[in-house]
Coordinates of C-alpha atoms in Angstrom, one line a residue:
Chain A
M43 CA -12.5 24.2 -25.5
S44 CA -15.3 26.7 -25.4
A45 CA -15.0 30.4 -24.6
V46 CA -14.5 31.4 -21.0
R47 CA -17.8 31.5 -19.2
V48 CA -19.0 34.7 -17.7
W49 CA -20.2 34.0 -14.2
S50 CA -23.0 35.9 -12.4
K51 CA -22.1 37.6 -9.1
P52 CA -23.6 34.9 -6.8
A53 CA -21.8 32.2 -8.8
R54 CA -18.5 34.1 -8.4
V55 CA -19.1 34.3 -4.6
V56 CA -19.7 30.6 -4.5
L57 CA -16.6 29.9 -6.5
V58 CA -14.3 32.1 -4.5
V59 CA -15.6 30.8 -1.1
A60 CA -15.2 27.2 -2.3
G61 CA -11.8 27.9 -3.7
V62 CA -10.5 29.6 -0.5
G63 CA -12.1 26.9 1.7
L64 CA -10.7 24.0 -0.4
G65 CA -7.3 25.7 -0.6
A66 CA -7.2 26.1 3.2
C67 CA -8.2 22.5 3.8
V68 CA -5.6 21.2 1.4
L69 CA -2.9 23.4 3.0
A70 CA -3.8 22.3 6.5
F71 CA -3.9 18.6 5.5
L72 CA -0.6 18.7 3.7
G73 CA 1.0 20.7 6.5
A74 CA -0.1 18.1 9.0
L75 CA 1.3 15.3 6.8
F76 CA 4.6 17.2 6.5
L77 CA 4.9 17.8 10.2
H78 CA 4.1 14.1 10.9
V79 CA 6.9 12.8 8.7
A80 CA 9.4 15.5 9.6
P81 CA 11.7 14.9 12.6
A82 CA 10.2 16.1 15.9
N83 CA 10.5 19.9 15.7
S84 CA 9.3 23.1 17.5
V85 CA 6.2 23.3 15.4
S86 CA 5.2 19.7 15.4
K87 CA 5.6 19.6 19.2
Q88 CA 3.4 22.7 19.6
Y89 CA 0.7 21.3 17.3
R90 CA 1.0 17.7 18.1
A91 CA -2.7 17.1 19.0
Q92 CA -3.9 18.7 15.7
V93 CA -1.4 16.8 13.6
D94 CA -2.3 13.5 15.3
W95 CA -6.0 14.3 14.8
V96 CA -5.4 14.6 11.0
V97 CA -3.0 11.7 10.6
Y98 CA -4.5 9.0 12.8
P99 CA -6.0 6.5 12.1
E100 CA -6.4 6.7 8.3
F101 CA -3.5 8.8 7.0
E102 CA -0.5 7.1 8.6
Q103 CA 2.8 7.4 6.8
N104 CA 5.3 4.6 7.1
W105 CA 8.0 5.5 4.5
K106 CA 11.0 4.7 6.6
L107 CA 11.4 1.2 5.1
F108 CA 15.1 0.6 5.0
A109 CA 15.8 4.0 6.7
P110 CA 17.7 5.4 8.5
D111 CA 19.3 2.0 8.1
P112 CA 18.1 -1.3 6.5
L113 CA 17.3 -4.2 8.8
Q114 CA 20.5 -6.1 9.4
R115 CA 19.4 -9.2 11.3
N116 CA 17.3 -12.3 10.7
V117 CA 14.8 -13.3 13.4
A118 CA 13.7 -16.9 13.4
V119 CA 10.7 -17.6 15.6
D120 CA 10.0 -21.1 16.7
A121 CA 7.2 -22.5 18.8
R122 CA 6.3 -25.6 20.7
V123 CA 3.3 -26.8 22.7
Q124 CA 2.7 -28.9 25.8
T125 CA -0.2 -31.3 25.5
V126 CA -2.0 -33.6 27.8
G127 CA -3.1 -36.9 26.4
P128 CA -6.3 -38.8 27.3
D129 CA -4.4 -40.8 29.9
G130 CA -3.2 -37.7 31.6
T131 CA 0.4 -37.8 30.5
V132 CA 1.9 -34.4 29.7
V133 CA 4.0 -34.3 26.5
T134 CA 6.3 -31.4 25.5
G135 CA 6.4 -31.2 21.7
E136 CA 9.3 -30.5 19.4
W137 CA 10.3 -26.9 18.4
R138 CA 8.7 -26.0 15.1
G139 CA 10.4 -23.4 12.9
L140 CA 7.6 -21.0 12.1
S141 CA 9.8 -18.5 10.3
A142 CA 11.8 -21.2 8.6
E143 CA 8.5 -22.4 7.1
D144 CA 7.7 -18.9 6.0
W145 CA 11.1 -18.6 4.3
A146 CA 10.6 -21.9 2.6
A147 CA 7.3 -20.7 1.2
I148 CA 8.8 -17.4 0.0
R149 CA 11.6 -19.2 -1.9
H150 CA 11.2 -19.0 -5.6
D151 CA 7.7 -17.4 -5.3
P152 CA 7.6 -14.3 -7.5
A153 CA 4.6 -13.0 -5.5
P154 CA 5.0 -14.1 -1.9
S155 CA 1.8 -14.0 0.3
H156 CA 1.4 -11.6 3.1
L157 CA 0.7 -14.7 5.1
D158 CA 4.3 -15.8 4.7
Q159 CA 6.1 -12.5 4.4
N160 CA 4.3 -10.2 6.9
L161 CA 2.1 -12.0 9.4
L162 CA 4.6 -13.6 11.8
R163 CA 7.3 -11.1 11.0
R164 CA 5.2 -8.1 11.9
A165 CA 3.6 -9.9 14.9
W166 CA 7.1 -10.4 16.3
D167 CA 7.9 -6.7 15.6
F168 CA 4.7 -5.8 17.5
Y169 CA 5.8 -8.0 20.4
E170 CA 9.3 -6.5 20.5
S171 CA 8.0 -2.9 20.3
T172 CA 5.7 -3.5 23.3
H173 CA 8.1 -5.6 25.4
G174 CA 11.6 -4.2 24.8
E175 CA 14.2 -6.6 26.1
G176 CA 12.2 -8.2 28.9
D177 CA 9.5 -10.9 28.5
A178 CA 7.5 -10.2 31.6
Q179 CA 3.7 -10.5 31.0
A180 CA 2.3 -7.2 29.9
A181 CA -0.4 -5.4 31.9
P182 CA -4.0 -6.5 31.2
G183 CA -5.6 -4.2 28.6
S184 CA -2.3 -3.0 27.3
R185 CA -1.0 -3.2 23.7
G186 CA 1.6 -5.6 25.0
Q187 CA -1.1 -8.0 26.0
L188 CA -2.6 -7.9 22.6
A189 CA 0.8 -8.7 21.1
E190 CA 1.1 -11.7 23.4
R191 CA -2.3 -13.1 22.5
Y192 CA -1.6 -12.5 18.8
L193 CA 1.7 -14.4 18.9
E194 CA 0.1 -17.2 21.0
R195 CA -2.7 -17.7 18.5
I196 CA -0.3 -17.7 15.6
A197 CA 1.8 -20.4 17.3
L198 CA -1.3 -22.4 18.1
Q199 CA -2.6 -22.2 14.6
R200 CA 0.7 -23.3 13.1
T201 CA 1.6 -26.1 15.5
G202 CA -1.7 -27.9 15.7
T203 CA -2.6 -30.1 18.7
G204 CA -0.6 -33.3 18.1
G205 CA -3.6 -35.3 19.2
G206 CA -3.8 -34.2 22.8
R207 CA -5.2 -31.1 24.5
V208 CA -2.8 -28.1 24.4
I209 CA -2.3 -26.7 27.8
Q210 CA 0.8 -24.4 27.2
V211 CA 2.6 -22.8 24.4
Q212 CA 6.1 -21.4 24.2
L213 CA 8.0 -19.3 21.7
R214 CA 11.6 -18.5 21.1
A215 CA 13.4 -16.1 18.8
T216 CA 16.8 -16.7 17.4
V217 CA 18.4 -13.4 16.3
T218 CA 21.3 -13.5 13.9
A219 CA 23.1 -10.4 12.6
V220 CA 23.7 -10.4 8.9
A221 CA 27.4 -10.8 8.2
P222 CA 28.9 -7.8 6.3
P223 CA 29.6 -8.3 2.7
A224 CA 32.6 -10.5 1.8
W225 CA 34.4 -7.5 0.3
S226 CA 34.0 -5.4 3.5
R227 CA 36.7 -5.5 6.3
E228 CA 34.1 -4.9 9.0
Q229 CA 33.8 -7.5 11.8
V230 CA 30.3 -8.2 13.1
D231 CA 29.3 -10.8 15.8
T232 CA 27.1 -13.2 13.8
A233 CA 26.6 -15.7 16.6
P234 CA 22.9 -16.4 17.1
H235 CA 21.2 -15.0 20.2
V236 CA 18.3 -17.0 21.5
R237 CA 15.5 -15.4 23.3
E238 CA 13.2 -17.9 25.0
L239 CA 9.8 -16.6 26.1
P240 CA 8.0 -18.0 29.1
W241 CA 5.4 -20.8 28.7
W242 CA 2.0 -19.2 28.2
P243 CA -1.1 -21.2 29.5
V244 CA -3.7 -22.0 26.9
Q245 CA -7.4 -22.0 27.4
D246 CA -9.9 -23.4 24.9
A247 CA -11.2 -19.9 24.2
D248 CA -7.7 -19.0 23.0
R249 CA -8.1 -21.4 20.1
E250 CA -11.4 -20.0 18.9
G251 CA -11.6 -19.7 15.1
L252 CA -8.1 -21.2 14.5
S253 CA -9.0 -24.5 12.9
Chain B
M15 CA 7.4 36.9 -14.4
T16 CA 3.9 36.4 -13.2
T17 CA 1.7 39.3 -13.7
P18 CA -1.7 39.9 -12.2
A19 CA -3.1 39.5 -15.8
A20 CA -1.4 36.1 -16.2
V21 CA -2.9 35.0 -12.9
R22 CA -6.3 36.2 -13.9
A23 CA -5.9 34.3 -17.2
A24 CA -4.8 31.1 -15.3
L25 CA -7.7 31.1 -12.8
P26 CA -10.4 29.8 -15.1
R27 CA -8.1 26.8 -15.8
L28 CA -8.5 25.8 -12.1
L29 CA -12.2 25.4 -12.8
T30 CA -11.5 22.7 -15.4
T31 CA -10.4 19.1 -14.7
L32 CA -6.6 19.1 -14.9
A33 CA -4.4 16.1 -15.4
P34 CA -7.2 13.7 -16.4
Y35 CA -4.8 11.1 -17.9
Q36 CA -2.6 11.1 -14.8
A37 CA -5.7 10.6 -12.6
A38 CA -6.7 7.7 -14.8
V39 CA -3.3 6.0 -14.6
V40 CA -3.3 6.4 -10.8
R41 CA -6.8 4.9 -10.7
I42 CA -6.0 2.0 -13.0
G43 CA -2.7 1.3 -11.3
T44 CA -3.9 1.5 -7.7
A45 CA -7.1 -0.5 -8.2
G46 CA -5.3 -3.0 -10.4
T47 CA -2.6 -3.6 -7.8
W48 CA -5.1 -4.1 -5.0
G49 CA -7.3 -6.3 -7.2
A50 CA -4.3 -8.5 -8.2
Y51 CA -3.3 -8.7 -4.5
L52 CA -6.8 -9.8 -3.5
L53 CA -6.7 -12.5 -6.1
R54 CA -3.3 -13.6 -5.0
E55 CA -4.5 -13.9 -1.4
W56 CA -7.8 -15.6 -2.3
G57 CA -6.7 -18.9 -0.8
N58 CA -5.4 -17.2 2.4
R59 CA -8.2 -14.6 2.8
R60 CA -9.8 -16.1 5.9
V61 CA -6.6 -16.4 7.8
L62 CA -5.4 -12.9 6.8
Y63 CA -8.6 -10.9 7.3
G64 CA -11.4 -13.2 8.1
D65 CA -12.9 -15.6 10.7
R66 CA -9.7 -17.8 10.9
S67 CA -7.3 -14.9 11.6
P68 CA -5.0 -15.3 14.6
W69 CA -5.6 -11.6 15.1
S70 CA -9.2 -12.4 16.3
A71 CA -12.1 -10.1 15.9
E72 CA -12.0 -9.7 19.7
L73 CA -8.3 -8.6 19.7
N74 CA -9.0 -6.2 16.9
D75 CA -12.0 -4.7 18.6
R76 CA -9.8 -3.9 21.6
L77 CA -7.4 -2.1 19.3
L78 CA -10.1 -0.3 17.4
A79 CA -11.5 1.0 20.6
D80 CA -8.2 2.8 20.9
T81 CA -7.5 3.9 17.3
H82 CA -11.1 4.4 16.0
A83 CA -10.0 3.1 12.6
F84 CA -12.8 2.2 10.2
T85 CA -13.6 -1.3 9.2
A86 CA -17.0 -2.7 8.1
L87 CA -15.7 -6.1 9.3
S88 CA -16.1 -5.1 12.9
W89 CA -19.9 -4.9 12.3
S90 CA -20.1 -8.7 12.4
D91 CA -17.4 -11.4 12.8
G92 CA -19.3 -14.1 10.9
R93 CA -17.8 -15.8 8.0
W94 CA -20.4 -14.8 5.4
W95 CA -20.2 -11.1 6.1
F96 CA -16.5 -11.4 5.7
E97 CA -16.8 -13.3 2.4
A98 CA -19.3 -10.7 1.1
V99 CA -16.9 -7.8 2.0
Y100 CA -13.9 -9.6 0.3
L101 CA -15.9 -10.2 -2.8
L102 CA -17.2 -6.6 -2.8
A103 CA -13.5 -5.5 -2.5
L104 CA -12.6 -7.6 -5.5
L105 CA -15.5 -6.4 -7.6
S106 CA -15.0 -2.7 -6.7
A107 CA -11.3 -2.9 -7.5
G108 CA -12.3 -4.3 -10.9
A109 CA -14.9 -1.6 -11.4
V110 CA -12.5 1.2 -10.5
A111 CA -9.7 -0.2 -12.7
L112 CA -12.1 -0.3 -15.7
G113 CA -13.7 3.0 -14.7
W114 CA -17.2 1.7 -14.4
R115 CA -19.5 4.1 -12.5
T116 CA -16.4 5.6 -11.2
R117 CA -18.0 8.1 -8.7
A118 CA -19.7 5.3 -6.8
S119 CA -17.2 2.5 -7.3
T120 CA -14.2 4.6 -6.0
V121 CA -16.2 5.2 -2.8
L122 CA -16.9 1.5 -2.4
F123 CA -13.3 0.7 -3.3
A124 CA -12.0 3.0 -0.5
L125 CA -14.4 1.6 2.0
T126 CA -13.4 -2.0 1.3
V127 CA -9.7 -1.2 1.3
L128 CA -10.1 0.3 4.7
S129 CA -12.2 -2.5 5.9
L130 CA -9.8 -5.2 5.0
Q131 CA -6.6 -3.4 6.0
N132 CA -8.0 -2.2 9.3
R133 CA -9.2 -5.7 10.1
N134 CA -5.5 -6.4 10.8
V135 CA -3.1 -3.5 10.6
F136 CA -0.2 -5.8 11.4
L137 CA -0.2 -7.4 8.0
G138 CA 0.6 -4.5 5.7
D139 CA 3.8 -3.0 4.3
G140 CA 4.5 0.3 2.5
G141 CA 2.6 -0.8 -0.5
D142 CA -0.6 -1.4 1.5
N143 CA -0.1 2.0 3.1
L144 CA 0.1 3.7 -0.3
V145 CA -3.0 1.8 -1.6
H146 CA -4.9 2.9 1.5
L147 CA -4.1 6.6 1.0
M148 CA -4.6 6.6 -2.8
A149 CA -8.0 4.8 -2.4
I150 CA -9.1 7.7 -0.2
Y151 CA -7.7 10.4 -2.4
L152 CA -9.2 8.9 -5.6
V153 CA -12.7 9.4 -4.1
F154 CA -12.3 13.1 -4.6
T155 CA -10.9 13.0 -8.1
R156 CA -12.6 12.7 -11.5
C157 CA -10.4 9.8 -12.3
G158 CA -12.9 8.3 -14.7
A159 CA -12.8 11.3 -17.1
V160 CA -10.7 9.4 -19.6
W161 CA -9.6 5.8 -20.2
S162 CA -12.8 4.4 -18.6
L163 CA -16.0 2.7 -19.4
D164 CA -17.7 5.9 -18.2
A165 CA -15.9 7.9 -20.8
R166 CA -16.8 5.5 -23.5
R167 CA -20.5 5.7 -22.5
R168 CA -20.3 9.5 -22.5
A169 CA -18.7 9.5 -25.9
R170 CA -21.5 7.3 -27.3
R171 CA -24.2 9.4 -25.9
P172 CA -22.9 12.9 -25.8
G173 CA -24.9 15.3 -23.8
R174 CA -25.3 19.0 -24.4
D175 CA -22.3 21.1 -25.1
P176 CA -20.9 22.5 -21.9
A177 CA -21.1 26.0 -23.3
E178 CA -24.8 25.6 -23.4
W179 CA -25.1 24.5 -19.8
G180 CA -27.2 26.7 -17.5
E181 CA -25.3 28.3 -14.7
P182 CA -26.3 25.9 -11.8
R183 CA -24.9 22.9 -13.8
A184 CA -21.8 24.8 -14.9
L185 CA -21.2 25.8 -11.3
A186 CA -21.6 22.3 -10.0
D187 CA -19.2 21.1 -12.7
A188 CA -16.6 23.8 -11.8
L189 CA -16.8 22.9 -8.1
A190 CA -16.3 19.2 -8.8
A191 CA -13.3 20.2 -11.0
M192 CA -11.9 22.2 -8.2
L193 CA -12.2 19.3 -5.8
H194 CA -10.5 17.1 -8.3
N195 CA -7.6 19.5 -8.8
C196 CA -7.1 19.7 -5.0
A197 CA -7.1 15.9 -4.7
M198 CA -4.6 15.6 -7.5
L199 CA -2.4 18.1 -5.8
V200 CA -2.7 16.1 -2.6
I201 CA -1.7 12.9 -4.5
A202 CA 1.3 14.6 -6.0
V203 CA 2.5 16.0 -2.7
Q204 CA 1.9 12.7 -1.1
V205 CA 4.3 11.0 -3.5
V206 CA 6.8 13.8 -2.9
L207 CA 6.5 13.1 0.8
V208 CA 7.1 9.4 0.3
Y209 CA 10.4 10.0 -1.5
A210 CA 11.5 12.9 0.6
T211 CA 11.0 11.0 3.9
A212 CA 12.6 7.8 2.6
G213 CA 15.5 9.8 1.2
W214 CA 16.2 12.3 4.0
Y215 CA 16.1 9.6 6.7
K216 CA 18.5 7.4 4.7
V217 CA 21.0 10.3 4.5
Q218 CA 21.3 9.9 8.3
G219 CA 21.9 6.1 8.2
A220 CA 25.4 4.8 8.8
R221 CA 24.9 2.0 6.2
W222 CA 23.7 4.4 3.5
Q223 CA 26.7 6.6 4.2
D224 CA 29.2 3.7 4.1
G225 CA 27.8 2.5 0.8
T226 CA 26.7 -1.0 1.9
A227 CA 23.0 -0.5 2.7
V228 CA 21.6 -2.2 -0.4
F229 CA 23.6 -5.3 0.5
Y230 CA 21.6 -6.0 3.7
P231 CA 18.0 -6.4 2.5
L232 CA 19.4 -8.9 0.0
E233 CA 20.5 -11.1 2.9
L234 CA 17.2 -11.0 4.8
D235 CA 15.4 -14.4 4.7
Y236 CA 12.0 -12.7 4.5
F237 CA 13.0 -10.8 1.4
T238 CA 15.0 -13.2 -0.7
P239 CA 12.8 -15.3 -3.0
W240 CA 15.9 -15.7 -5.3
P241 CA 18.9 -16.0 -3.0
E242 CA 21.2 -16.8 -5.9
L243 CA 20.3 -13.6 -7.7
S244 CA 20.5 -11.6 -4.5
G245 CA 23.9 -13.0 -3.7
L246 CA 25.1 -12.2 -7.2
L247 CA 24.1 -8.5 -6.9
G248 CA 25.3 -8.0 -3.3
G249 CA 28.6 -9.7 -4.2
S250 CA 29.9 -6.7 -6.0
L251 CA 31.4 -3.8 -4.1
L252 CA 31.0 -1.3 -6.9
V253 CA 27.5 -2.2 -7.8
T254 CA 26.4 -2.1 -4.2
F255 CA 28.0 1.3 -3.7
A256 CA 26.5 2.7 -6.9
L257 CA 23.0 1.4 -6.0
T258 CA 23.2 2.7 -2.4
Y259 CA 24.3 6.2 -3.3
G260 CA 22.2 6.3 -6.4
T261 CA 19.0 5.4 -4.4
V262 CA 19.6 8.1 -1.8
A263 CA 20.6 10.8 -4.4
M264 CA 17.5 10.0 -6.4
Q265 CA 15.0 10.0 -3.5
V266 CA 16.4 13.2 -2.0
G267 CA 16.7 14.8 -5.4
F268 CA 13.3 13.8 -6.8
P269 CA 11.2 16.6 -5.2
F270 CA 13.6 19.3 -6.6
S271 CA 13.7 17.7 -10.0
L272 CA 10.0 18.6 -10.4
A273 CA 11.2 22.1 -11.3
A274 CA 13.1 20.7 -14.3
R275 CA 10.9 18.7 -16.6
R276 CA 13.6 16.7 -18.4
L277 CA 15.4 15.7 -15.2
K278 CA 12.1 14.7 -13.6
N279 CA 11.2 12.4 -16.4
V280 CA 14.6 10.8 -16.3
L281 CA 14.4 10.2 -12.6
L282 CA 10.9 8.8 -13.0
A283 CA 12.1 6.3 -15.5
V284 CA 15.0 5.3 -13.2
M285 CA 12.6 5.0 -10.3
V286 CA 10.2 2.7 -12.2
V287 CA 13.2 0.5 -13.1
E288 CA 14.3 0.4 -9.5
H289 CA 10.9 -0.6 -8.4
L290 CA 10.7 -3.4 -10.9
A291 CA 14.0 -4.6 -9.5
I292 CA 12.7 -4.4 -6.0
A293 CA 9.6 -6.4 -7.0
L294 CA 11.7 -9.2 -8.3
L295 CA 14.7 -9.3 -5.9
L296 CA 12.9 -8.6 -2.6
G297 CA 9.7 -10.4 -3.5
L298 CA 7.6 -7.3 -3.2
P299 CA 5.6 -7.1 -6.5
F300 CA 2.5 -5.4 -5.0
F301 CA 4.5 -2.9 -3.1
S302 CA 6.4 -2.0 -6.3
L303 CA 3.2 -1.8 -8.4
A304 CA 1.6 0.5 -5.9
M305 CA 4.7 2.8 -5.9
V306 CA 4.8 2.9 -9.7
S307 CA 1.1 3.6 -9.9
A308 CA 1.5 6.5 -7.5
D309 CA 4.6 7.8 -9.4
A310 CA 2.5 7.8 -12.5
V311 CA 0.9 11.1 -11.3
F312 CA 4.1 12.8 -12.6
L313 CA 4.2 11.2 -16.0
P314 CA 4.0 13.7 -18.9
T315 CA 0.6 13.7 -20.7
A316 CA 2.3 13.3 -24.1
L317 CA 3.9 10.1 -23.0
L318 CA 0.6 8.8 -21.6
L319 CA -1.2 9.6 -24.8
R320 CA 1.4 7.9 -26.8
L321 CA 1.3 4.8 -24.6
G322 CA -2.5 4.8 -24.7
G323 CA -2.4 5.0 -28.6
L324 CA 0.1 2.2 -28.7
L325 CA -2.0 0.0 -26.4
A326 CA -5.0 0.7 -28.5
V327 CA -3.3 -0.3 -31.7
Q328 CA -2.0 -3.5 -30.1
G329 CA -5.5 -4.1 -28.8
R330 CA -6.9 -3.7 -32.3
A331 CA -4.3 -6.0 -33.7
A332 CA -5.0 -8.6 -31.0
G333 CA -8.7 -8.2 -31.6
W334 CA -8.3 -8.7 -35.3
W335 CA -6.1 -11.8 -34.6
V336 CA -8.5 -13.3 -32.1
A337 CA -11.4 -12.6 -34.4
R338 CA -9.6 -14.3 -37.3
R339 CA -8.7 -17.3 -35.2
S340 CA -12.1 -17.7 -33.7
G341 CA -13.6 -17.3 -37.1
R342 CA -11.5 -20.2 -38.3
T343 CA -12.7 -22.3 -35.4
G344 CA -16.3 -21.3 -36.0
G345 CA -16.6 -18.9 -33.0
A346 CA -18.4 -15.6 -33.0
A347 CA -16.7 -12.2 -33.3
A348 CA -14.4 -12.5 -30.3
G349 CA -12.5 -9.4 -31.4
E350 CA -15.3 -7.1 -30.3
P351 CA -14.7 -7.2 -26.5
V352 CA -10.9 -7.0 -26.9
E353 CA -11.2 -3.9 -29.0
A354 CA -13.9 -2.5 -26.8
V355 CA -11.7 -2.4 -23.8
A356 CA -8.4 -1.5 -25.5
G357 CA -9.8 0.8 -28.1
G358 CA -11.8 2.8 -25.6
P359 CA -9.0 5.1 -24.4
V360 CA -8.2 6.5 -27.8
E361 CA -11.8 7.2 -28.8
A362 CA -12.3 8.8 -25.4
A363 CA -9.1 10.8 -25.6
G364 CA -10.5 13.3 -28.0
E365 CA -13.5 14.0 -25.8
P366 CA -13.8 17.1 -23.7
V367 CA -12.9 16.3 -20.2
G368 CA -15.4 16.7 -17.4
G369 CA -18.9 15.7 -17.7
A370 CA -22.3 15.1 -16.2
D371 CA -20.9 13.6 -13.0
G372 CA -20.3 17.0 -11.2

């Protein structure tokens, strides 16, 4: 490389100011990221607003995949629809295994699609995180309501209409704990637990764009 | 010991573009991963991010009103705007990977990554998260300084020697180099945060403590493309224990290993192997590719140069072979483009780093 350049005084001022400014920004940014991923502590509680301002919405950090413990349960989501035929008879369709279809699609695919691996799985996580154990309808305008509409539309898209006009849709989730390894002496209840959601009424507008 | 004189001697280095090869690998890896992902999802694009998504534009608008995340897809929910953005995302990923007009293409790349991912934030996993962050950080780097079409162009039409630059231009160049160095530092610390978070939270988990944690993901229906293989691996007590404790020790230890060059390189190699295994066993190739690409920021320059040289030689051999074959079948000199792409890095490697893009 060439000899070290000799800077004029104004240039030195610019360089020092830029260096200090950049350094301060980098430190503040990395500090905010650190406080965000660290367990809640005295400092992160004190500066929560500032940390959130930096991290959300574009610098989120989701690195707790498989931590503190890996997921140890399989959730199978099924859906069914109630349709009304041209003659006015109401028909309740069969349960359709939406997760089971995802799993079949993932089998022996070296690069599974987000459509099969993430879409329904994470939609259900979203629903659970906003509803807890209960299935009462979420308040209008809440995140919970968004989760309900999302799941409803996933179910409608996957189940089709069966020829009639869909008036209601219902989901259920079967949660099964993963049995401990064969070489472990641990006992775990692996009986499936079924969680049946209420029927949700369907308007034509709910189907928009799903074809 | 660090003396003031040593500090003063080190300062001018901060005004030059540091770690250009690492920046290039992160660029190629990140853009390549996202580009490959977009190609993989080509057939599903409208359901994932477009007009057929069950996460309708209206639902997303309601969420965005809350989060204020950026997505150009909220400007219009028509099909053709979406198709244009998706295509632009693919093209910009290709341009960034090849290092074509890197300054502009990294900006476009970041904007399209954000646009697609923020159209439905309930689709991504850790890999998407990492691509999202790296796409933003890369905007501030000079990641096209080497191993890029830009570098090739500069090498063919060399400008004036930097030593002869007037002060305004030299100053602009130094400022751009400082920004690059800061962004590279952020990328490095970001990778450390990924492993430190993953590791330290695992330490607290009962399954990681009792040595069975690795068994469970291998039994999840959403993460077992090869159940026979997963069953085989999880069937062994000793293997499961070793992988469980090894993973935690590695993730917790990695940040500290940065103080010991040899150890760091060993851990990096092990981490790359582990990510390849995750790619296959859990069906997460894009996640793993994104992680490996980010890890590459810590690869030693000597190794990168050797790999680059090796690739170039292979490229030349392939080019010669293709040329010979196509010559036999009467085609034109097909070897030229192959060599052009693969041979670029080495030619560019000798070039002074940092150029007219400050």
